[in-house]
Amino acid sequence: MTAPRTPRTVPPSPAPGPAPSAPAVPLDLAGRTALVTGAAGGIGRACALRLAAAGAEVRAVDRDAEGLRRLAERAEGLPGALKQVHLDLTDLDAAERAATGTDVLVNNAGLQLVRPIQDFPPDVFRTVLTVMLEAPFRLVRGALPHMYDRGWGRIVNISSVHGLRASAYKSAYVSAKHGLEGLSKVVALEGAAHGVTSNCVNPAYVRTPLVERQIADQSEAHGIPADRVVSEVMLADAAVKRLIEPEEVAEAVAYLCGPQASFVTGASLVMDGGWTAH
């Protein structure tokens, strides 16, 4: 899910770096069922394709029916299968039901609005918290019984550098991501005895439609032209001066789902180009 803003084209990164051209992390999810929210585009799309490439049966959840259709076309021929699940995550009961029988859960769906607190619409704040914190709780709640029964499960929450650091004008997004970090740790503590790991992946700005839609908002909030937003706002605190590619985040998710990460739980895997090194 994304905020209702007009898409803008992201200017080229100052130092573009290629995403992996092929899956780099060994991963075999044959016989496993994965659920990815926000799967119609951006990080969610890359994760859904990556998990299907690993042999999983992927439930691709999004409210964007056309985006899901295009995703399904891309997934044709992959070792796993992809099922389109047209769902608005504000329907929390439906979200919990959709997670039943899931072995791998990737909580990715998000939305963003950039506004000063005094101008931030309370209904949008509530929606952001519902989609990005309450819905992940309900999805985890729906998935855990099956994971516990099988003695194995992987929960990966797509957090953000904003789950660890705050930025002005993003009160709802920062609040939701900080809450998601805490939820992920609690799930890690409860799930460890049942073979379930729970972790966050924390990217900085990723080349996605969600980021594209922020440029106009950031331009207005900071009083600078849109073509300066990427270099002067989005990449200001990063040592690596480029946007992250969605496929790079998907490889981090693949790592956390594999046997090599069985001892990694309650962690935040930071992909911020050095932002939090300050």
XYZ file of N, CA and C in Angstrom:
834
model
N 0.843 -1.189 0.000
C 0.000 0.000 0.000
C 0.875 1.234 0.000
N 0.434 2.287 -0.685
C 1.229 3.484 -0.784
C 0.349 4.696 -0.604
N 0.961 5.805 -0.227
C 0.211 7.031 -0.037
C -0.269 7.555 -1.378
N -1.439 8.214 -1.385
C -2.036 8.663 -2.646
C -1.371 9.917 -3.167
N -0.127 9.813 -3.668
C 0.588 10.938 -4.244
C 0.897 10.652 -5.714
N 1.109 11.700 -6.491
C 1.432 11.535 -7.896
C 2.858 11.044 -8.052
N 3.091 9.933 -8.744
C 4.449 9.420 -8.895
C 5.359 10.425 -9.593
N 6.594 10.511 -9.109
C 7.620 11.324 -9.742
C 8.807 10.432 -10.078
N 9.532 10.797 -11.090
C 10.695 10.013 -11.472
C 11.863 10.325 -10.558
N 12.508 9.295 -10.018
C 13.668 9.494 -9.177
C 14.855 9.863 -10.044
N 15.543 10.968 -9.725
C 16.748 11.303 -10.489
C 17.799 10.231 -10.319
N 18.717 10.104 -11.278
C 19.752 9.080 -11.163
C 20.554 9.252 -9.891
N 20.911 8.142 -9.238
C 21.743 8.200 -8.051
C 23.100 8.758 -8.422
N 23.747 9.506 -7.506
C 25.061 10.047 -7.807
C 26.090 8.980 -8.145
N 26.009 7.824 -7.477
C 26.970 6.751 -7.749
C 26.225 5.438 -7.861
N 25.556 5.191 -8.994
C 24.728 3.990 -9.106
C 25.556 2.726 -8.980
N 24.970 1.744 -8.299
C 25.629 0.452 -8.154
C 24.686 -0.637 -8.580
N 25.139 -1.601 -9.322
C 24.248 -2.628 -9.855
C 23.736 -3.549 -8.768
N 22.469 -3.903 -8.861
C 21.925 -4.928 -7.983
C 22.389 -6.287 -8.480
N 22.308 -7.306 -7.626
C 22.711 -8.639 -8.080
C 21.912 -9.049 -9.314
N 22.584 -9.575 -10.321
C 21.912 -9.970 -11.550
C 21.272 -11.340 -11.428
N 21.668 -12.096 -10.403
C 21.108 -13.424 -10.166
C 21.113 -13.666 -8.661
N 20.228 -14.545 -8.178
C 20.222 -14.833 -6.746
C 21.608 -15.231 -6.245
N 22.032 -14.581 -5.151
C 23.381 -14.802 -4.633
C 23.399 -15.684 -3.395
N 22.305 -15.724 -2.650
C 22.245 -16.480 -1.403
C 21.622 -17.850 -1.666
N 22.316 -18.938 -1.348
C 21.720 -20.277 -1.537
C 20.462 -20.411 -0.679
N 19.380 -20.811 -1.293
C 18.115 -20.907 -0.561
C 17.205 -21.914 -1.244
N 16.721 -22.872 -0.468
C 15.781 -23.873 -0.978
C 14.544 -23.852 -0.101
N 13.449 -23.355 -0.656
C 12.190 -23.279 0.080
C 11.129 -24.183 -0.550
N 11.545 -25.203 -1.247
C 10.588 -26.148 -1.822
C 9.756 -26.757 -0.704
N 8.454 -26.786 -0.895
C 7.558 -27.319 0.113
C 7.140 -26.312 1.163
N 7.673 -25.102 1.096
C 7.320 -24.052 2.049
C 6.327 -23.070 1.416
N 5.506 -22.478 2.258
C 4.576 -21.444 1.824
C 5.041 -20.110 2.384
N 5.164 -19.126 1.529
C 5.588 -17.786 1.930
C 4.485 -16.788 1.642
N 4.395 -15.774 2.477
C 3.451 -14.678 2.259
C 4.237 -13.377 2.282
N 4.012 -12.553 1.264
C 4.682 -11.261 1.152
C 3.620 -10.185 0.993
N 3.626 -9.196 1.872
C 2.672 -8.097 1.737
C 3.287 -6.962 0.931
N 2.421 -6.163 0.327
C 2.904 -5.102 -0.545
C 3.680 -5.665 -1.716
N 3.195 -6.779 -2.256
C 3.968 -7.552 -3.236
C 3.868 -7.043 -4.663
N 2.997 -6.086 -4.925
C 2.780 -5.665 -6.308
C 3.897 -4.788 -6.861
N 4.747 -4.253 -5.994
C 5.797 -3.381 -6.489
C 6.943 -3.255 -5.512
N 8.037 -2.666 -5.986
C 9.156 -2.319 -5.130
C 9.786 -3.506 -4.418
N 10.062 -3.332 -3.129
C 10.708 -4.370 -2.336
C 9.853 -5.630 -2.284
N 8.556 -5.484 -2.103
C 7.682 -6.642 -2.006
C 7.701 -7.485 -3.269
N 7.713 -6.826 -4.402
C 7.782 -7.530 -5.688
C 9.082 -8.320 -5.793
N 10.188 -7.675 -5.438
C 11.483 -8.351 -5.497
C 11.532 -9.538 -4.543
N 10.959 -9.394 -3.362
C 10.947 -10.495 -2.389
C 10.081 -11.650 -2.864
N 8.912 -11.343 -3.420
C 8.026 -12.396 -3.904
C 8.707 -13.209 -5.002
N 9.356 -12.528 -5.919
C 10.049 -13.222 -7.005
C 11.230 -14.026 -6.478
N 11.942 -13.472 -5.503
C 13.106 -14.174 -4.946
C 12.683 -15.449 -4.236
N 11.612 -15.400 -3.469
C 11.160 -16.575 -2.738
C 10.567 -17.618 -3.681
N 9.884 -17.164 -4.725
C 9.390 -18.107 -5.735
C 10.549 -18.757 -6.476
N 11.620 -17.988 -6.707
C 12.806 -18.555 -7.354
C 13.458 -19.616 -6.488
N 13.240 -19.517 -5.161
C 13.782 -20.511 -4.230
C 12.861 -21.711 -4.063
N 11.749 -21.729 -4.788
C 10.862 -22.879 -4.765
C 9.651 -22.757 -3.878
N 9.469 -21.627 -3.225
C 8.325 -21.471 -2.324
C 7.028 -21.251 -3.104
N 5.941 -21.633 -2.467
C 4.619 -21.222 -2.942
C 4.329 -19.883 -2.284
N 4.284 -18.827 -3.067
C 4.217 -17.471 -2.545
C 2.797 -16.926 -2.637
N 2.286 -16.473 -1.517
C 1.036 -15.713 -1.499
C 1.409 -14.237 -1.597
N 1.154 -13.647 -2.736
C 1.505 -12.253 -2.988
C 0.304 -11.381 -2.641
N 0.433 -10.601 -1.572
C -0.691 -9.832 -1.030
C -0.526 -8.363 -1.387
N -1.570 -7.780 -1.944
C -1.560 -6.351 -2.241
C -2.989 -5.926 -2.570
N -3.237 -4.628 -2.465
C -4.542 -4.113 -2.889
C -4.540 -3.714 -4.359
N -3.373 -3.743 -4.987
C -3.201 -3.363 -6.394
C -3.362 -4.602 -7.269
N -4.567 -4.825 -7.772
C -4.845 -6.027 -8.549
C -4.044 -6.070 -9.845
N -3.897 -4.935 -10.512
C -3.153 -4.916 -11.770
C -1.667 -5.181 -11.520
N -1.146 -4.627 -10.451
C 0.242 -4.892 -10.104
C 0.484 -6.358 -9.792
N -0.474 -6.995 -9.127
C -0.354 -8.422 -8.851
C -0.382 -9.236 -10.140
N -1.213 -8.804 -11.077
C -1.276 -9.530 -12.351
C 0.070 -9.471 -13.070
N 0.684 -8.299 -13.076
C 1.993 -8.163 -13.736
C 3.052 -8.976 -12.993
N 2.966 -9.015 -11.679
C 3.893 -9.826 -10.893
C 3.754 -11.297 -11.252
N 2.526 -11.770 -11.370
C 2.298 -13.174 -11.708
C 2.899 -13.517 -13.067
N 2.817 -12.583 -14.003
C 3.433 -12.816 -15.310
C 4.944 -12.956 -15.184
N 5.553 -12.129 -14.343
C 7.003 -12.206 -14.139
C 7.411 -13.507 -13.461
N 6.524 -14.065 -12.640
C 6.850 -15.266 -11.865
C 6.682 -16.551 -12.654
N 6.092 -16.460 -13.845
C 5.892 -17.669 -14.648
C 7.231 -18.322 -14.975
N 7.295 -19.625 -14.771
C 8.509 -20.361 -15.074
C 9.471 -20.491 -13.915
N 9.213 -19.817 -12.809
C 10.071 -19.960 -11.637
C 9.797 -21.294 -10.955
N 10.754 -21.802 -10.171
C 10.563 -23.107 -9.525
C 9.356 -23.167 -8.600
N 9.058 -22.078 -7.923
C 7.893 -22.051 -7.034
C 6.648 -21.579 -7.757
N 5.591 -21.384 -6.970
C 4.326 -20.901 -7.522
C 3.986 -19.569 -6.885
N 3.165 -18.777 -7.555
C 2.755 -17.490 -7.014
C 1.240 -17.362 -7.086
N 0.645 -17.085 -5.957
C -0.800 -16.902 -5.863
C -1.100 -15.440 -5.568
N -1.957 -14.845 -6.377
C -2.342 -13.457 -6.174
C -3.413 -13.369 -5.077
N -3.166 -12.532 -4.079
C -4.131 -12.320 -2.991
C -4.457 -10.834 -2.950
N -5.603 -10.483 -3.504
C -6.022 -9.082 -3.534
C -6.630 -8.739 -2.183
N -5.923 -7.916 -1.400
C -6.338 -7.675 -0.023
C -5.856 -6.310 0.437
N -6.749 -5.556 1.067
C -6.395 -4.311 1.741
C -6.107 -4.643 3.200
N -4.901 -4.336 3.662
C -4.492 -4.754 4.998
C -5.191 -4.006 6.120
N -5.980 -2.986 5.792
C -6.792 -2.381 6.843
C -7.927 -3.314 7.272
N -8.189 -4.339 6.469
C -9.113 -5.413 6.883
C -8.292 -6.409 7.699
N -8.190 -6.149 8.980
C -7.259 -6.898 9.836
C -7.668 -8.353 10.010
N -8.946 -8.626 10.097
C -9.386 -10.020 10.230
C -9.009 -10.823 8.985
N -9.207 -10.221 7.816
C -8.844 -10.904 6.572
C -7.337 -11.109 6.488
N -6.572 -10.143 6.964
C -5.116 -10.280 6.955
C -4.680 -11.460 7.808
N -5.256 -11.585 8.980
C -4.889 -12.705 9.859
C -5.253 -14.039 9.224
N -6.422 -14.105 8.601
C -6.818 -15.347 7.934
C -5.874 -15.685 6.786
N -5.424 -14.668 6.065
C -4.560 -14.902 4.907
C -3.229 -15.527 5.292
N -2.801 -15.323 6.533
C -1.498 -15.831 6.980
C -1.558 -17.264 7.493
N -2.744 -17.835 7.584
C -2.861 -19.208 8.072
C -2.068 -20.163 7.180
N -1.271 -21.028 7.791
C -0.522 -22.018 7.028
C 0.758 -21.505 6.405
N 1.233 -20.356 6.861
C 2.419 -19.732 6.286
C 3.682 -20.193 7.013
N 4.726 -20.516 6.242
C 6.029 -20.872 6.804
C 6.990 -19.689 6.838
N 6.869 -18.813 5.844
C 7.706 -17.621 5.745
C 6.778 -16.426 5.601
N 6.971 -15.433 6.453
C 6.142 -14.230 6.407
C 7.047 -13.020 6.234
N 6.802 -12.249 5.180
C 7.552 -11.022 4.936
C 6.575 -9.848 5.037
N 6.683 -9.108 6.138
C 5.846 -7.928 6.356
C 6.516 -6.731 5.698
N 6.002 -6.361 4.545
C 6.649 -5.323 3.756
C 5.752 -4.120 3.470
N 4.448 -4.292 3.413
C 3.554 -3.228 2.949
C 3.732 -1.958 3.774
N 3.724 -0.833 3.085
C 3.871 0.430 3.790
C 3.325 1.590 2.993
N 3.166 2.702 3.661
C 2.756 3.938 3.023
C 3.431 5.097 3.740
N 3.464 6.232 3.080
C 4.241 7.349 3.586
C 3.534 8.650 3.285
N 3.563 9.555 4.231
C 3.133 10.929 4.004
C 4.098 11.816 4.770
N 4.630 12.828 4.098
C 5.615 13.727 4.693
C 4.921 15.055 5.002
N 4.731 15.327 6.296
C 4.061 16.545 6.734
C 4.557 16.923 8.132
N 4.620 18.206 8.448
C 4.852 18.594 9.840
C 3.730 18.057 10.725
N 4.062 17.792 11.989
C 3.075 17.177 12.886
C 1.798 18.000 12.964
N 1.920 19.308 13.036
C 0.722 20.137 13.182
C -0.173 20.090 11.950
N 0.377 19.635 10.826
C -0.402 19.524 9.591
C -0.712 18.080 9.210
N -0.281 17.151 10.040
C -0.437 15.733 9.674
C -1.867 15.289 9.958
N -2.584 14.764 8.942
C -3.985 14.360 9.149
C -4.078 13.176 10.110
N -4.847 13.284 11.188
C -4.950 12.184 12.149
C -5.435 10.878 11.534
N -6.321 10.966 10.523
C -6.809 9.728 9.922
C -5.699 9.019 9.148
N -4.790 9.770 8.528
C -3.670 9.153 7.832
C -2.700 8.539 8.835
N -2.460 9.226 9.941
C -1.603 8.665 10.997
C -2.155 7.312 11.442
N -3.456 7.260 11.660
C -4.094 6.015 12.108
C -3.960 4.921 11.050
N -4.134 5.267 9.783
C -4.024 4.280 8.715
C -2.607 3.734 8.597
N -1.613 4.620 8.704
C -0.222 4.180 8.644
C 0.070 3.179 9.758
N -0.361 3.485 10.964
C -0.124 2.558 12.086
C -0.880 1.241 11.889
N -2.066 1.311 11.304
C -2.843 0.101 11.065
C -2.140 -0.810 10.068
N -1.709 -0.243 8.936
C -1.107 -1.043 7.873
C 0.288 -1.523 8.245
N 1.058 -0.689 8.918
C 2.478 -0.964 9.105
C 2.841 -1.534 10.471
N 1.890 -1.564 11.410
C 2.180 -2.151 12.717
C 1.102 -3.134 13.161
N -0.156 -2.703 13.117
C -1.212 -3.606 13.570
C -1.397 -4.770 12.600
N -1.361 -4.506 11.300
C -1.490 -5.604 10.338
C -0.350 -6.613 10.466
N 0.919 -6.210 10.596
C 1.962 -7.204 10.850
C 1.714 -8.036 12.096
N 1.225 -7.418 13.166
C 0.874 -8.191 14.357
C -0.176 -9.243 14.041
N -1.206 -8.864 13.291
C -2.267 -9.811 12.980
C -1.773 -10.903 12.034
N -0.916 -10.541 11.092
C -0.351 -11.543 10.186
C 0.526 -12.532 10.949
N 1.351 -12.036 11.845
C 2.164 -12.928 12.682
C 1.256 -13.827 13.519
N 0.241 -13.250 14.076
C -0.708 -14.019 14.902
C -1.344 -15.146 14.094
N -1.654 -14.867 12.828
C -2.245 -15.892 11.982
C -1.255 -16.951 11.552
N 0.028 -16.566 11.424
C 1.037 -17.494 10.906
C 1.640 -18.394 11.981
N 1.751 -17.915 13.207
C 2.509 -18.645 14.225
C 1.988 -20.048 14.546
N 0.682 -20.290 14.645
C 0.253 -21.659 14.973
C 0.814 -22.709 14.019
N 0.792 -22.437 12.724
C 1.341 -23.382 11.748
C 2.856 -23.503 11.908
N 3.526 -22.389 12.084
C 4.979 -22.424 12.280
C 5.342 -23.234 13.521
N 4.610 -23.026 14.590
C 4.883 -23.767 15.825
C 4.634 -25.254 15.635
N 3.568 -25.589 14.914
C 3.273 -27.006 14.670
C 4.385 -27.688 13.888
N 4.970 -26.980 12.948
C 6.025 -27.550 12.113
C 7.416 -27.423 12.734
N 7.527 -26.632 13.773
C 8.822 -26.430 14.402
C 9.793 -25.632 13.554
N 9.259 -24.806 12.683
C 10.101 -24.002 11.789
C 9.293 -22.824 11.249
N 9.919 -21.669 11.227
C 9.276 -20.502 10.632
C 10.252 -19.361 10.503
N 10.014 -18.511 9.522
C 10.847 -17.346 9.304
C 9.945 -16.119 9.129
N 10.126 -15.154 10.018
C 9.401 -13.890 9.927
C 10.420 -12.798 9.655
N 10.232 -12.091 8.554
C 11.126 -10.999 8.187
C 10.282 -9.735 8.039
N 10.587 -8.749 8.842
C 9.871 -7.480 8.808
C 10.720 -6.450 8.072
N 10.185 -5.917 6.990
C 10.908 -4.882 6.269
C 10.715 -3.577 7.033
N 11.676 -3.300 7.870
C 11.680 -2.057 8.633
C 12.350 -0.983 7.793
N 13.213 -0.208 8.375
C 13.828 0.919 7.682
C 14.923 1.477 8.566
N 15.786 2.273 7.981
C 16.683 3.057 8.827
C 15.856 3.921 9.772
N 14.616 4.228 9.378
C 13.732 5.007 10.236
C 13.119 4.180 11.361
N 13.411 2.900 11.395
C 13.108 2.118 12.589
C 14.165 2.292 13.659
N 15.297 2.886 13.271
C 16.423 3.100 14.190
C 16.734 4.575 14.401
N 16.398 5.393 13.447
C 16.634 6.833 13.508
C 15.372 7.561 13.087
N 15.226 8.787 13.553
C 14.058 9.590 13.188
C 14.442 10.643 12.156
N 13.459 11.059 11.376
C 13.593 12.207 10.492
C 12.380 13.097 10.694
N 12.574 14.368 10.536
C 11.455 15.298 10.660
C 10.405 15.034 9.597
N 9.177 15.373 9.921
C 8.030 15.340 9.017
C 7.521 13.938 8.708
N 8.011 12.925 9.415
C 7.593 11.543 9.157
C 7.083 10.887 10.434
N 6.226 11.575 11.156
C 5.806 11.098 12.477
C 5.144 9.736 12.424
N 4.268 9.502 11.464
C 3.547 8.227 11.403
C 4.487 7.100 10.981
N 5.268 7.328 9.947
C 6.158 6.295 9.423
C 7.207 5.894 10.462
N 7.835 6.873 11.086
C 8.853 6.587 12.100
C 8.240 5.868 13.292
N 7.061 6.297 13.716
C 6.391 5.628 14.834
C 6.084 4.172 14.503
N 5.582 3.934 13.294
C 5.243 2.570 12.887
C 6.480 1.689 12.811
N 7.551 2.198 12.226
C 8.761 1.386 12.075
C 9.422 1.117 13.428
N 9.428 2.083 14.321
C 9.961 1.827 15.660
C 9.120 0.765 16.373
N 7.815 0.834 16.199
C 6.954 -0.188 16.796
C 7.189 -1.558 16.198
N 7.422 -1.617 14.890
C 7.687 -2.884 14.219
C 8.969 -3.523 14.744
N 9.961 -2.712 15.035
C 11.205 -3.229 15.620
C 10.917 -3.929 16.947
N 10.108 -3.304 17.790
C 9.778 -3.910 19.076
C 8.968 -5.174 18.923
N 7.983 -5.154 18.031
C 7.175 -6.351 17.783
C 8.052 -7.495 17.319
N 8.977 -7.216 16.415
C 9.851 -8.255 15.879
C 10.671 -8.913 16.981
N 11.154 -8.122 17.933
C 11.949 -8.668 19.033
C 11.105 -9.544 19.952
N 9.881 -9.120 20.221
C 9.003 -9.943 21.069
C 8.709 -11.281 20.394
N 8.426 -11.257 19.093
C 8.177 -12.502 18.362
C 9.415 -13.397 18.405
N 10.606 -12.793 18.308
C 11.847 -13.576 18.374
C 11.963 -14.295 19.717
N 11.642 -13.624 20.791
C 11.751 -14.231 22.111
C 10.727 -15.343 22.306
N 9.511 -15.126 21.827
C 8.465 -16.141 21.994
C 8.662 -17.314 21.036
N 9.184 -17.042 19.849
C 9.258 -18.083 18.828
C 10.489 -18.957 18.872
N 11.514 -18.550 19.603
C 12.794 -19.260 19.568
C 12.654 -20.734 19.950
N 11.866 -21.020 20.963
C 11.708 -22.405 21.412
C 10.955 -23.264 20.409
N 10.346 -22.626 19.408
C 9.545 -23.341 18.409
C 10.219 -23.362 17.033
N 11.469 -22.964 16.962
C 12.172 -22.964 15.682
C 11.821 -21.813 14.772
N 11.273 -20.745 15.342
C 10.840 -19.587 14.555
C 11.784 -18.422 14.820
N 12.318 -17.833 13.767
C 13.118 -16.629 13.912
C 12.323 -15.426 13.437
N 12.668 -14.268 13.983
C 12.005 -13.021 13.627
C 13.055 -11.922 13.584
N 13.164 -11.273 12.447
C 14.183 -10.244 12.249
C 13.642 -9.095 11.415
N 14.350 -7.984 11.495
C 14.049 -6.831 10.654
C 15.168 -6.624 9.633
N 14.796 -6.126 8.479
C 15.760 -5.622 7.505
C 15.553 -4.116 7.437
N 16.647 -3.369 7.542
C 16.555 -1.920 7.703
C 17.265 -1.180 6.575
N 16.630 -1.052 5.427
C 17.264 -0.296 4.339
C 17.076 1.203 4.512
N 17.984 1.957 3.913
C 17.758 3.389 3.728
C 16.856 3.532 2.495
N 17.031 4.562 1.719
C 16.124 4.802 0.603
C 16.349 3.799 -0.529
N 15.274 3.131 -0.917
C 15.300 2.115 -1.961
C 14.607 2.676 -3.199
N 15.089 2.291 -4.352
C 14.522 2.786 -5.612
C 13.162 2.110 -5.851
N 12.109 2.680 -5.266
C 10.770 2.118 -5.342
C 9.758 3.222 -5.621
N 8.535 2.859 -6.013
C 7.488 3.869 -6.174
C 7.215 4.654 -4.895
N 7.360 4.020 -3.710
C 7.141 4.726 -2.451
C 8.121 5.886 -2.311
N 9.371 5.667 -2.692
C 10.368 6.732 -2.639
C 10.071 7.790 -3.694
N 9.684 7.365 -4.882
C 9.337 8.320 -5.936
C 8.264 9.292 -5.461
N 7.279 8.764 -4.747
C 6.172 9.600 -4.300
C 6.568 10.563 -3.187
N 7.713 10.326 -2.551
C 8.141 11.217 -1.472
C 8.822 12.475 -1.987
N 9.286 12.471 -3.212
C 10.131 13.570 -3.674
C 9.384 14.900 -3.629
N 8.148 14.920 -4.115
C 7.379 16.170 -4.088
C 7.115 16.605 -2.656
N 6.779 15.657 -1.784
C 6.542 15.989 -0.379
C 7.788 16.576 0.274
N 8.933 15.918 0.030
C 10.182 16.387 0.618
C 10.568 17.759 0.061
N 10.321 17.961 -1.207
C 10.615 19.245 -1.824
C 9.838 20.362 -1.139
N 8.557 20.107 -0.887
C 7.719 21.112 -0.226
C 8.137 21.313 1.227
N 8.412 20.197 1.930
C 8.735 20.292 3.353
C 10.054 21.020 3.591
N 11.038 20.781 2.721
C 12.363 21.355 2.927
C 12.589 22.635 2.127
N 11.653 22.978 1.237
C 11.779 24.202 0.474
C 12.897 24.193 -0.536
N 13.127 23.021 -1.171
C 14.160 22.913 -2.202
C 13.546 22.273 -3.443
N 14.163 22.481 -4.612
C 13.630 21.873 -5.833
C 13.663 20.345 -5.765
N 12.743 19.725 -6.482
C 12.640 18.262 -6.450
C 13.921 17.584 -6.903
N 14.646 18.200 -7.848
C 15.842 17.534 -8.355
C 17.003 17.539 -7.362
N 16.842 18.260 -6.249
C 17.880 18.256 -5.214
C 17.517 17.383 -4.027
N 16.303 16.832 -4.017
C 15.850 16.057 -2.863
C 16.691 14.810 -2.651
N 16.986 14.062 -3.731
C 17.727 12.812 -3.570
C 19.109 13.069 -2.983
N 19.849 14.005 -3.584
C 21.232 14.214 -3.144
C 21.334 14.944 -1.822
N 20.421 15.896 -1.561
C 20.570 16.751 -0.385
C 19.746 16.303 0.811
N 18.739 15.463 0.598
C 17.910 14.995 1.705
C 18.030 13.488 1.871
N 17.678 12.761 0.828
C 17.625 11.304 0.958
C 19.010 10.690 1.185
N 20.028 11.213 0.526
C 21.363 10.632 0.630
C 22.305 11.446 1.516
N 21.772 12.436 2.196
C 22.630 13.342 2.965
C 23.415 12.617 4.051
N 22.812 11.659 4.736
C 23.458 10.989 5.868
C 24.128 9.678 5.497
N 24.028 9.259 4.254
C 24.624 7.989 3.829
C 26.039 8.221 3.314
N 26.930 7.297 3.647
C 28.287 7.356 3.105
C 28.323 6.856 1.666
N 27.486 5.875 1.362
C 27.369 5.356 -0.007
C 26.279 6.161 -0.709
N 26.650 6.928 -1.692
C 25.746 7.907 -2.281
C 24.976 7.331 -3.459
N 24.092 6.398 -3.173
C 23.181 5.889 -4.188
C 21.961 5.314 -3.496
N 20.905 5.133 -4.263
C 19.718 4.438 -3.766
C 19.987 2.935 -3.777
N 19.312 2.225 -2.902
C 19.397 0.766 -2.842
C 18.433 0.194 -3.879
N 18.817 -0.902 -4.498
C 17.924 -1.574 -5.439
C 17.063 -2.595 -4.684
N 15.793 -2.770 -5.079
C 14.919 -3.715 -4.381
C 15.489 -5.125 -4.302
N 16.201 -5.551 -5.344
C 16.761 -6.904 -5.363
C 17.812 -7.101 -4.277
N 18.497 -6.037 -3.890
C 19.473 -6.131 -2.815
C 18.781 -6.419 -1.480
N 17.639 -5.789 -1.265
C 16.873 -6.056 -0.051
C 16.345 -7.489 -0.068
N 15.898 -7.941 -1.235
C 15.380 -9.311 -1.348
C 16.453 -10.337 -1.023
N 17.710 -10.070 -1.360
C 18.788 -10.994 -1.012
C 19.020 -11.043 0.494
N 18.853 -9.911 1.170
C 18.948 -9.911 2.632
C 17.835 -10.752 3.247
N 16.642 -10.647 2.670
C 15.523 -11.467 3.131
C 15.830 -12.948 2.907
N 16.378 -13.273 1.743
C 16.733 -14.662 1.439
C 17.734 -15.199 2.459
N 18.718 -14.393 2.798
C 19.708 -14.813 3.799
C 19.029 -15.157 5.121
N 18.103 -14.315 5.570
C 17.448 -14.544 6.857
C 16.510 -15.746 6.836
N 16.114 -16.179 5.649
C 15.239 -17.352 5.532
C 16.017 -18.655 5.413
N 17.315 -18.576 5.221
C 18.112 -19.763 4.977
C 18.667 -20.388 6.240
N 19.168 -21.623 6.136
C 19.707 -22.330 7.302
C 20.925 -21.648 7.903
N 21.665 -20.891 7.103
C 22.849 -20.210 7.606
C 22.503 -19.109 8.610
N 21.222 -18.704 8.678
C 20.794 -17.650 9.600
C 19.921 -18.197 10.727
N 20.015 -19.489 11.002
C 19.132 -20.086 12.006
C 19.378 -19.547 13.417
N 20.579 -18.963 13.653
C 20.894 -18.412 14.969
C 20.687 -16.907 15.019
N 20.238 -16.345 13.904
C 19.995 -14.903 13.836
C 18.522 -14.650 14.121
N 18.224 -14.044 15.247
C 16.835 -13.716 15.586
C 16.817 -12.527 16.529
N 15.766 -11.750 16.440
C 15.670 -10.535 17.233
C 16.625 -9.456 16.768
N 17.109 -9.583 15.540
C 18.135 -8.673 15.031
C 17.554 -7.694 14.020
N 18.337 -6.647 13.760
C 18.014 -5.676 12.717
C 19.184 -5.638 11.750
N 18.957 -6.118 10.534
C 19.994 -6.171 9.504
C 19.980 -4.844 8.754
N 20.972 -4.021 9.045
C 20.977 -2.647 8.558
C 21.620 -2.563 7.174
N 20.909 -1.915 6.247
C 21.386 -1.684 4.876
C 21.240 -0.192 4.577
N 22.051 0.618 5.242
C 21.840 2.057 5.173
C 23.006 2.831 4.591
N 23.985 2.128 4.000
C 25.105 2.825 3.391
C 25.900 3.678 4.356
N 25.866 3.317 5.633
C 26.641 4.046 6.624
C 25.880 5.135 7.360
N 24.582 5.267 7.094
C 23.780 6.315 7.742
C 23.928 6.270 9.256
N 23.709 5.089 9.860
C 23.726 4.987 11.325
C 25.133 4.866 11.888
N 26.168 4.951 11.042
C 27.539 4.947 11.544
C 27.908 6.311 12.159
N 27.118 7.330 11.902
C 27.400 8.656 12.459
C 27.247 8.630 13.981
